[in-house]
Coordinates of C-alpha atoms and ligand atoms in Angstrom, one line a residue:
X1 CA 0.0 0.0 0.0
X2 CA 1.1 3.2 -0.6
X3 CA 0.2 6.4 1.0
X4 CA -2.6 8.1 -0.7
X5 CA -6.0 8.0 1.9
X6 CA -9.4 8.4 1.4
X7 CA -11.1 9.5 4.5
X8 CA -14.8 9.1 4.4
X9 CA -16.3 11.6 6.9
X10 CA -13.5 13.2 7.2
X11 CA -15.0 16.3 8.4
X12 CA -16.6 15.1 10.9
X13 CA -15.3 14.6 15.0
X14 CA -13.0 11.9 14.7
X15 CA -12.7 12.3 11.2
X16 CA -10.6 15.7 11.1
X17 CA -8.4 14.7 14.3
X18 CA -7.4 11.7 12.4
X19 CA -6.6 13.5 9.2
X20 CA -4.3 15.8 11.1
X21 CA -2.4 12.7 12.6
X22 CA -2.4 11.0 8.9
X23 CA -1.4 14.3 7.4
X24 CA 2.0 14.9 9.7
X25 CA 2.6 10.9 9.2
X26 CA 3.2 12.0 6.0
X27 CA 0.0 10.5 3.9
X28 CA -1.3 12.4 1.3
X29 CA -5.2 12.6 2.4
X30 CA -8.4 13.3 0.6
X31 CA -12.0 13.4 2.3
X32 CA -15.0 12.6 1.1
X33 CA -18.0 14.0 3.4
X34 CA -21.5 15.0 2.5
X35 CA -21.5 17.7 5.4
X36 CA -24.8 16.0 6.9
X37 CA -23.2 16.4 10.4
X38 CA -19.8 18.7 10.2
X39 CA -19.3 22.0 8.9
X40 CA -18.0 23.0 5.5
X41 CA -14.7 25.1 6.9
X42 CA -13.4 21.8 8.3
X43 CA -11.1 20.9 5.6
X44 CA -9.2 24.1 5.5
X45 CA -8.9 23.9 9.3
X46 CA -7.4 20.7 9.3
X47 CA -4.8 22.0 6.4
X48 CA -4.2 25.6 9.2
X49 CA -3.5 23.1 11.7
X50 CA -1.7 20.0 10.1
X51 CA 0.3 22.3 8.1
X52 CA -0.4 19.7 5.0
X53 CA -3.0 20.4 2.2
X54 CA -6.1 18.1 2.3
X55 CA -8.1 17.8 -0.3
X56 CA -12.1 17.8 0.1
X57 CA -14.7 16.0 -2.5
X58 CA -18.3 16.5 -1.5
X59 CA -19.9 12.8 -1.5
X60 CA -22.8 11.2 -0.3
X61 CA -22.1 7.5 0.0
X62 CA -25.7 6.7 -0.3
X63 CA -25.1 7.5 -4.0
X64 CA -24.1 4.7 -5.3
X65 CA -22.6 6.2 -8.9
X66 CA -20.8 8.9 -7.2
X67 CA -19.1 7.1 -5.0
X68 CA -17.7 5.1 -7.8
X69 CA -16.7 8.3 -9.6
X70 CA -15.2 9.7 -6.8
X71 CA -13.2 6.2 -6.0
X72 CA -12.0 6.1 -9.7
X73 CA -10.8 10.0 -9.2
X74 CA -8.7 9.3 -5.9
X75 CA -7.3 5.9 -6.9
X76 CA -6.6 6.0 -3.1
X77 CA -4.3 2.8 -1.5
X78 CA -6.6 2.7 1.5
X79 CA -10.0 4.2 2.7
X80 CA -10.7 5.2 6.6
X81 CA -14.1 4.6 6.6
X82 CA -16.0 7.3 9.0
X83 CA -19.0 8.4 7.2
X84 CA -21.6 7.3 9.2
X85 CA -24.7 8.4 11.5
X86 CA -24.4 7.8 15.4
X87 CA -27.1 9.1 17.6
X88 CA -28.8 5.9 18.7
X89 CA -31.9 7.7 20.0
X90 CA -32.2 9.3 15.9
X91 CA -31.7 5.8 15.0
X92 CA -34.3 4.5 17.3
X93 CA -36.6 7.6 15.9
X94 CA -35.5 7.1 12.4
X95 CA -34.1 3.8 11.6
X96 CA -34.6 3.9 7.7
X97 CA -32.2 6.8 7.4
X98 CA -29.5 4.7 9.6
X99 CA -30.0 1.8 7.4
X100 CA -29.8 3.8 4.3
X101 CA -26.5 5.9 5.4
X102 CA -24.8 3.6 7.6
X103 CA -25.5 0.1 5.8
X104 CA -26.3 1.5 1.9
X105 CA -23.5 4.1 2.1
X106 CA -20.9 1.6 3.3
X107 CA -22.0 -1.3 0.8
X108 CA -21.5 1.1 -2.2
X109 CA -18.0 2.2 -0.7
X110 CA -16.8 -1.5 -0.5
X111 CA -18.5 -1.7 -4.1
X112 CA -16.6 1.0 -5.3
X113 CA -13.2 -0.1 -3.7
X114 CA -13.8 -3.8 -5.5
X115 CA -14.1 -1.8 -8.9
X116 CA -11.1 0.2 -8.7
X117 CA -8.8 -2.4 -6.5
X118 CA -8.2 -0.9 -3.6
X119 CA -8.1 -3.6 -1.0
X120 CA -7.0 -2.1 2.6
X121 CA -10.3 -1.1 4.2
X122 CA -10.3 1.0 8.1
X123 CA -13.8 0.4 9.5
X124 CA -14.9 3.0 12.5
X125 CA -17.2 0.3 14.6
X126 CA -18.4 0.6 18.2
X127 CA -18.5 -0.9 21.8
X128 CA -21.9 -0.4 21.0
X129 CA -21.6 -4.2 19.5
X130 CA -21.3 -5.4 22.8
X131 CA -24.6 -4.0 23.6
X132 CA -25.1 -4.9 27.4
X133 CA -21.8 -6.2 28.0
X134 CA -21.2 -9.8 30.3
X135 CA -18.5 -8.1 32.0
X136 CA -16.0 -5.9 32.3
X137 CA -13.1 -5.0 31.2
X138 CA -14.3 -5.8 27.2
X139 CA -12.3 -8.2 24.8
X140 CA -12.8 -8.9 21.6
X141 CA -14.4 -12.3 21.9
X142 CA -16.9 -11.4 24.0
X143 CA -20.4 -12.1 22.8
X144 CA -22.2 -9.4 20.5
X145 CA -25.6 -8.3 20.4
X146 CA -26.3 -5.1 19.1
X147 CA -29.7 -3.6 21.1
X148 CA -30.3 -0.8 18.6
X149 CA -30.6 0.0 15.2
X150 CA -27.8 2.2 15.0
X151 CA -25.4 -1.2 16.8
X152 CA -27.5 -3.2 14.6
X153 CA -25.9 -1.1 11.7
X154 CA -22.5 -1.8 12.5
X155 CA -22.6 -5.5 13.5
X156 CA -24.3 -5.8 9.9
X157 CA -21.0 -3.4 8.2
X158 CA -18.7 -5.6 10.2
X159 CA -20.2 -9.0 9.3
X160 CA -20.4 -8.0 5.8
X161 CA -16.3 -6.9 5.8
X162 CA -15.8 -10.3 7.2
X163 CA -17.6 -11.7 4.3
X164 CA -15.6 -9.9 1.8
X165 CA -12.5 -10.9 3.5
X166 CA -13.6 -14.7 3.1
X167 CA -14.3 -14.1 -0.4
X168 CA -11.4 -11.3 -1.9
X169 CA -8.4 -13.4 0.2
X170 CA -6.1 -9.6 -0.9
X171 CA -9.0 -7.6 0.6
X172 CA -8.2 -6.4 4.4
X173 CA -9.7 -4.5 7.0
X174 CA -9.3 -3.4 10.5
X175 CA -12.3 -3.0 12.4
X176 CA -11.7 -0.4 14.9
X177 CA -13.9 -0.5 18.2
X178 CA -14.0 2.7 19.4
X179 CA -15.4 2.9 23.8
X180 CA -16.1 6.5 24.4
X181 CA -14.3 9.2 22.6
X182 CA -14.1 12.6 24.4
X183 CA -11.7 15.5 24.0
X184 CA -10.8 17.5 21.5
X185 CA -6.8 18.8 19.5
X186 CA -4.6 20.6 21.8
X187 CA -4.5 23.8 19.9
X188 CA -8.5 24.5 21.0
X189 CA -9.4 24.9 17.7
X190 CA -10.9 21.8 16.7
X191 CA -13.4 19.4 18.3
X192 CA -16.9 18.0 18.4
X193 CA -19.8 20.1 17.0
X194 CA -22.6 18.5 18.1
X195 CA -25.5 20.5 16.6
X196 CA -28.2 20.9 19.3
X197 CA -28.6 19.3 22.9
X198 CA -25.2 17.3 23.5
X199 CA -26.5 13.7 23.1
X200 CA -22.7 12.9 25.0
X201 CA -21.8 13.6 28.5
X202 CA -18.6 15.5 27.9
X203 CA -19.7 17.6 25.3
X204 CA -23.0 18.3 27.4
X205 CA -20.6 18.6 30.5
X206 CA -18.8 21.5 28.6
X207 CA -21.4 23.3 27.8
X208 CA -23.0 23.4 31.6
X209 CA -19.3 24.6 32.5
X210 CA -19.6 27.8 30.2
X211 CA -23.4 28.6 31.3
X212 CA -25.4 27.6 28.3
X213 CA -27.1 24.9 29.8
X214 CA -27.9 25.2 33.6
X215 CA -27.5 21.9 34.6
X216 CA -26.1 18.5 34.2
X217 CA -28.5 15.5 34.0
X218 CA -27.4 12.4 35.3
X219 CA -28.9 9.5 34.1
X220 CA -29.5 7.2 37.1
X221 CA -27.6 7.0 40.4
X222 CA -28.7 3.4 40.9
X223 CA -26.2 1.1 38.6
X224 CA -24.3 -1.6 40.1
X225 CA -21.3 1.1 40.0
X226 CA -19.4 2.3 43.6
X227 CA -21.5 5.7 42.9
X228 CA -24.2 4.7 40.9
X229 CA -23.9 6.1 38.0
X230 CA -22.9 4.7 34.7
X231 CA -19.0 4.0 33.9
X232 CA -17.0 4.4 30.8
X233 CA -14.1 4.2 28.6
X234 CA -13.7 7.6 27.7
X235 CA -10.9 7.9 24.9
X236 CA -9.2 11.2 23.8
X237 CA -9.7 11.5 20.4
X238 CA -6.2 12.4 19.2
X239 CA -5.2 8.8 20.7
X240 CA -7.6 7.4 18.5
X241 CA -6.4 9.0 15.8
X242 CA -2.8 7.7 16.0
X243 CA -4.5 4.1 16.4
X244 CA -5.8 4.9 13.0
X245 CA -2.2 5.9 11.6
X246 CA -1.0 2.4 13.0
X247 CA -4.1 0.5 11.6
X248 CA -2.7 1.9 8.3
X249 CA 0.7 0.6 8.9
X250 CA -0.8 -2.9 10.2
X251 CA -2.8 -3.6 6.9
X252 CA 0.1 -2.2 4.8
X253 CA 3.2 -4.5 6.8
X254 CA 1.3 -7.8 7.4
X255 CA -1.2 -7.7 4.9
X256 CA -3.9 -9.1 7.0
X257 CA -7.1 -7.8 8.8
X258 CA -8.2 -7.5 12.6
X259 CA -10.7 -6.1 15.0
X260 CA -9.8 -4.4 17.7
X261 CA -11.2 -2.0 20.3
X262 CA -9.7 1.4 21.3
X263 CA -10.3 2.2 25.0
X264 CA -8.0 3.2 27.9
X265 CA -8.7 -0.4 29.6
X266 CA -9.9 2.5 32.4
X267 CA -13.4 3.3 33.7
X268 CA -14.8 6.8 35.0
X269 CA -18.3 7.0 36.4
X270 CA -20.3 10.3 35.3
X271 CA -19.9 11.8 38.7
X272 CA -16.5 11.4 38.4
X273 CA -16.7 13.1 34.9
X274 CA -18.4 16.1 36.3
X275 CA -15.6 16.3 38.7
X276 CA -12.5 16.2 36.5
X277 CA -14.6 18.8 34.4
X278 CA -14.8 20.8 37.1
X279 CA -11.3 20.7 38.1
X280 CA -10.6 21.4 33.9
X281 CA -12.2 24.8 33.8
X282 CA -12.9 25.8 37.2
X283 CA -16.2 26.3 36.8
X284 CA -18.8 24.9 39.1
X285 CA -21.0 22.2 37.4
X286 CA -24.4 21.8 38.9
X287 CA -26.1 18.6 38.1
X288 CA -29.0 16.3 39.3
X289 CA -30.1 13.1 39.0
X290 CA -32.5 11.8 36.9
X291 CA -34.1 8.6 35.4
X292 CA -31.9 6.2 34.1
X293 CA -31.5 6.4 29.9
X294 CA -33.6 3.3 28.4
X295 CA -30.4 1.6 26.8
X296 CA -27.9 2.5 28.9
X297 CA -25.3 -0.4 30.9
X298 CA -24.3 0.2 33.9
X299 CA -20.5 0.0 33.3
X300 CA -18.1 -0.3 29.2
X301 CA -15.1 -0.2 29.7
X302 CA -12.4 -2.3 27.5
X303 CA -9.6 -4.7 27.5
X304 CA -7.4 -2.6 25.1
X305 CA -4.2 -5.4 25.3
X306 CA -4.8 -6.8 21.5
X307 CA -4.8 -3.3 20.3
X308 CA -1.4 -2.9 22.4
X309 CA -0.1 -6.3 21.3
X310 CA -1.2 -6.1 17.1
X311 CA -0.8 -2.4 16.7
X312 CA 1.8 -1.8 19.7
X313 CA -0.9 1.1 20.4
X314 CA -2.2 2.9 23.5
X315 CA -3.8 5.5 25.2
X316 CA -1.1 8.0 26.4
X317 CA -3.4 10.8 27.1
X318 CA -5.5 10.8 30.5
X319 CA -9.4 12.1 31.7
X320 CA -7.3 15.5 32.9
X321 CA -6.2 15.6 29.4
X322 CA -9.4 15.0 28.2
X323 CA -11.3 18.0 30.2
X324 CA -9.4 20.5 29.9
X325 CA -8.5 20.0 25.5
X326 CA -12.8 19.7 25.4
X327 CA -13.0 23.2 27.6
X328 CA -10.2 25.0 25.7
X329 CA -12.4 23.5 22.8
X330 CA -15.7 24.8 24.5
X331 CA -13.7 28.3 25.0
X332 CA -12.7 28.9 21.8
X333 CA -16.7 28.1 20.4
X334 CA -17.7 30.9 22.6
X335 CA -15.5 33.7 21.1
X336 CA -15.3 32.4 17.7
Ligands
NAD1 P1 -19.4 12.7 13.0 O1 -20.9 12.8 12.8 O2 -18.7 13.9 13.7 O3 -18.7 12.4 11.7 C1 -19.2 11.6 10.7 C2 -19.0 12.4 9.3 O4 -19.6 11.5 8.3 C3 -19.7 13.7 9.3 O5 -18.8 14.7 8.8 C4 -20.9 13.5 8.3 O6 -21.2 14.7 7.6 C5 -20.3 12.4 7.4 N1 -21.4 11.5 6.8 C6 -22.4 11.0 7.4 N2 -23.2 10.3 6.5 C7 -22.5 10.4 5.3 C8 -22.8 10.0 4.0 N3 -23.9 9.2 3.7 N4 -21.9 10.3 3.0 C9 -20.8 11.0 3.3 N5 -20.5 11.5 4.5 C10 -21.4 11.2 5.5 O7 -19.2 11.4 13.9 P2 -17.8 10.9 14.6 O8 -18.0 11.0 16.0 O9 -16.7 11.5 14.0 O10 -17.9 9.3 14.2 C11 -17.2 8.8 13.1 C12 -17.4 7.3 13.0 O11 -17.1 6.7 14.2 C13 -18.9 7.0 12.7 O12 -18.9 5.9 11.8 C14 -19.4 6.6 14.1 O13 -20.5 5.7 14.0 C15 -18.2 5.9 14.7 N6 -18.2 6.0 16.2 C16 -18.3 7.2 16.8 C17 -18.3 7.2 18.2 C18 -18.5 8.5 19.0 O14 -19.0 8.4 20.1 N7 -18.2 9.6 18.4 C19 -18.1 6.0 18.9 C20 -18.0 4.8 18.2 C21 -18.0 4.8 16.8
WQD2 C1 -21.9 8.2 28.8 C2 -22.5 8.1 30.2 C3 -24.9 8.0 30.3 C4 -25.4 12.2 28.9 C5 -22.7 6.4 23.2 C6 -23.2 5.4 22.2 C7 -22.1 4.5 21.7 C8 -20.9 5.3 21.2 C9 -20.5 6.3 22.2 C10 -21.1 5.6 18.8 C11 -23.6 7.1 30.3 C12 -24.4 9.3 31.0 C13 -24.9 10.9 29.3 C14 -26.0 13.0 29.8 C15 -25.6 11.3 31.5 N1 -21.2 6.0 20.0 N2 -25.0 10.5 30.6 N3 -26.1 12.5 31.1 O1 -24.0 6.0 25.9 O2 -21.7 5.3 26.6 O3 -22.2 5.7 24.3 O4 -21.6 7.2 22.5 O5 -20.8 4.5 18.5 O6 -22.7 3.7 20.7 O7 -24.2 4.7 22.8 O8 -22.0 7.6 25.8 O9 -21.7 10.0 26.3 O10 -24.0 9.2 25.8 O11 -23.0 8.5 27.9 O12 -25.7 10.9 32.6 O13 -26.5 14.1 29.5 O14 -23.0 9.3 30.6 O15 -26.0 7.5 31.0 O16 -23.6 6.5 31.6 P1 -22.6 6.1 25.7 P2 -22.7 8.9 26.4

């Protein structure tokens, strides 16, 4: 493989971070996004900051003919695949439009990467897979039972990779299982733009730091947690990123697939989150307890030792970290 990229979604949360870390690896990066959840200045942000040119093409995946066309334009040597809806209440709401952009979109990407030849395939899945998890901490094996449609979209994306694998022995992915990503780049002038009400704690945490919402919700105190309230694996996003720089390297050095999740192997409860939040911006948070979320475990957190061992990938950066990149982040919002 060589080092042209196409990065579906790139504009998007985890999308841009990674193109910055692909960029200053040195690959030569172009994103495809339909700008159905990011913003169109993304691209040239990511340039500002990466100090590399990306290119942009504006693509819906759920058209199946330009997705082809754009594919036979990029001739790319591997695609991060990140275009994707992910609010599982929307996909509860509206499960046609998940099926349509998560499961359509995707089959006519892995359509369009059979026509042109391009066989090294990064696949953005979810803990969501695990759905209520047997225990903690998460490996790979454990069982998987996607309880929504939006999990239910992945599992199906991940089976059908599988499946191509079987069939197209020079076809490779790595199935990425990402736990909670949270944070945003150090220079506070990138991040997660959710649009509306924060579906995510952290992002709904920041926002209750800088006064725009008045309080914090918590959803249940009664889990089987030392607190009661729900624990996660909350990654920063820029460690994911460099996972995805060494999923590259993976597919490209051993020429095989694997699935992996990307967590810290550490679990914070959302009381605990409030706290470090607090500490971040020193800004009082003021929350309250509430029902419990239909959907919601009472603990995720994962076993992130394969990723360590296949990738020799982890975590470096800490729930600190975390807080106070998503508050510069939430600063910046504010005066910009
Ligand atoms: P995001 O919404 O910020 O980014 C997704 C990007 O994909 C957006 O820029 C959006 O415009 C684009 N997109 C959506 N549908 C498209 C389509 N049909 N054609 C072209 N572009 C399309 O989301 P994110 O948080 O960056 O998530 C990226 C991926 O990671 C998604 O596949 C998501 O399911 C997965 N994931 C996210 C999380 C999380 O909590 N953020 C956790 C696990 C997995
Ligand atoms: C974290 C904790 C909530 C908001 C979701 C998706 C998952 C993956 C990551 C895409 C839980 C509690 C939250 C709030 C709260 N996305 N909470 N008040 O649910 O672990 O995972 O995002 O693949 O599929 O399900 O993340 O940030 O929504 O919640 O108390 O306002 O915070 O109950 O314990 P979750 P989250």
């Amino acid at each position: 493989m060589n080092n042209r990229i196409l990065v579906t979604g790139g504009a998007g949360y985890i999308g841009s971070h990674t193109t910055i870390a692909l960029l200053q690896a040195g690959y030569d990066v172009v994103i495809a996004d339909n700008f159905s959840n990011s913003e169109r200045w993304i691209p040239d942000r990511i340039s500002t900051l990466s100090g590399h040119v990306v290119q942009c093409h504006e693509l819906d995946l759920r058209n199946h003919a330009a997705t082809l066309e754009c594919l036979h334009q990029v001739r790319p040597d591997g695609v991060i695949h990140f275009g994707a809806l992910k609010s599982v209440g929307e996909s509860i709401a509206n499960p046609l439009h998940y099926y349509q952009n998560n499961v359509t979109g995707t089959l006519n990407l892995l359509d369009a990467m059979q026509h042109i030849g391009c066989n090294n395939l990064v696949f953005s899945s979810s803990a969501t897979v695990y759905g209520y998890p047997d225990r903690c901490p998460i490996s790979e094996d454990a069982a998987l039972h996607a309880i929504n449609p939006y999990g239910r979209t992945k599992l199906m994306m991940e089976q059908a990779i599988e499946d191509i694998g079987t069939s197209s022995p020079g076809f490779h992915a790595a199935v990425l299982r990402y736990f909670n990503p949270a944070g945003a780049h150090d220079s506070g002038q990138l991040g997660e733009l959710p649009r509306g009400a924060p579906n995510n704690l952290v992002p709904f945490v920041a926002q209750v730091a800088a006064g725009l919402r008045p309080e914090v919700k918590v959803f249940g105190g009664d889990y089987k947690t030392p607190d009661g309230t729900g624990i996660r694996d909350y990654i920063h996003v820029m460690d994911l990123a460099q996972a995805h720089v060494h999923a590259l390297e993976y597919l490209r050095d051993r020429k095989q697939g694997l699935v992996v999740n990307l967590g810290t192997g550490s679990g914070y409860s959302v009381i605990e989150i409030i706290d470090a939040f607090s500490r971040a911006s020193g800004r009082q948070i003021a929350y309250q307890i509430t029902d419990r979320r239909p959907g919601d475990a009472d603990a995720c957190y994962a076993d992130p030792s394969l990723a360590e061992k296949l990738l020799g990938w982890r975590a470096s950066r800490g729930l600190d970290t975390i807080c106070a990149d998503a508050w510069r982040w939430q600063i910046h919002l504010q005066q910009n």
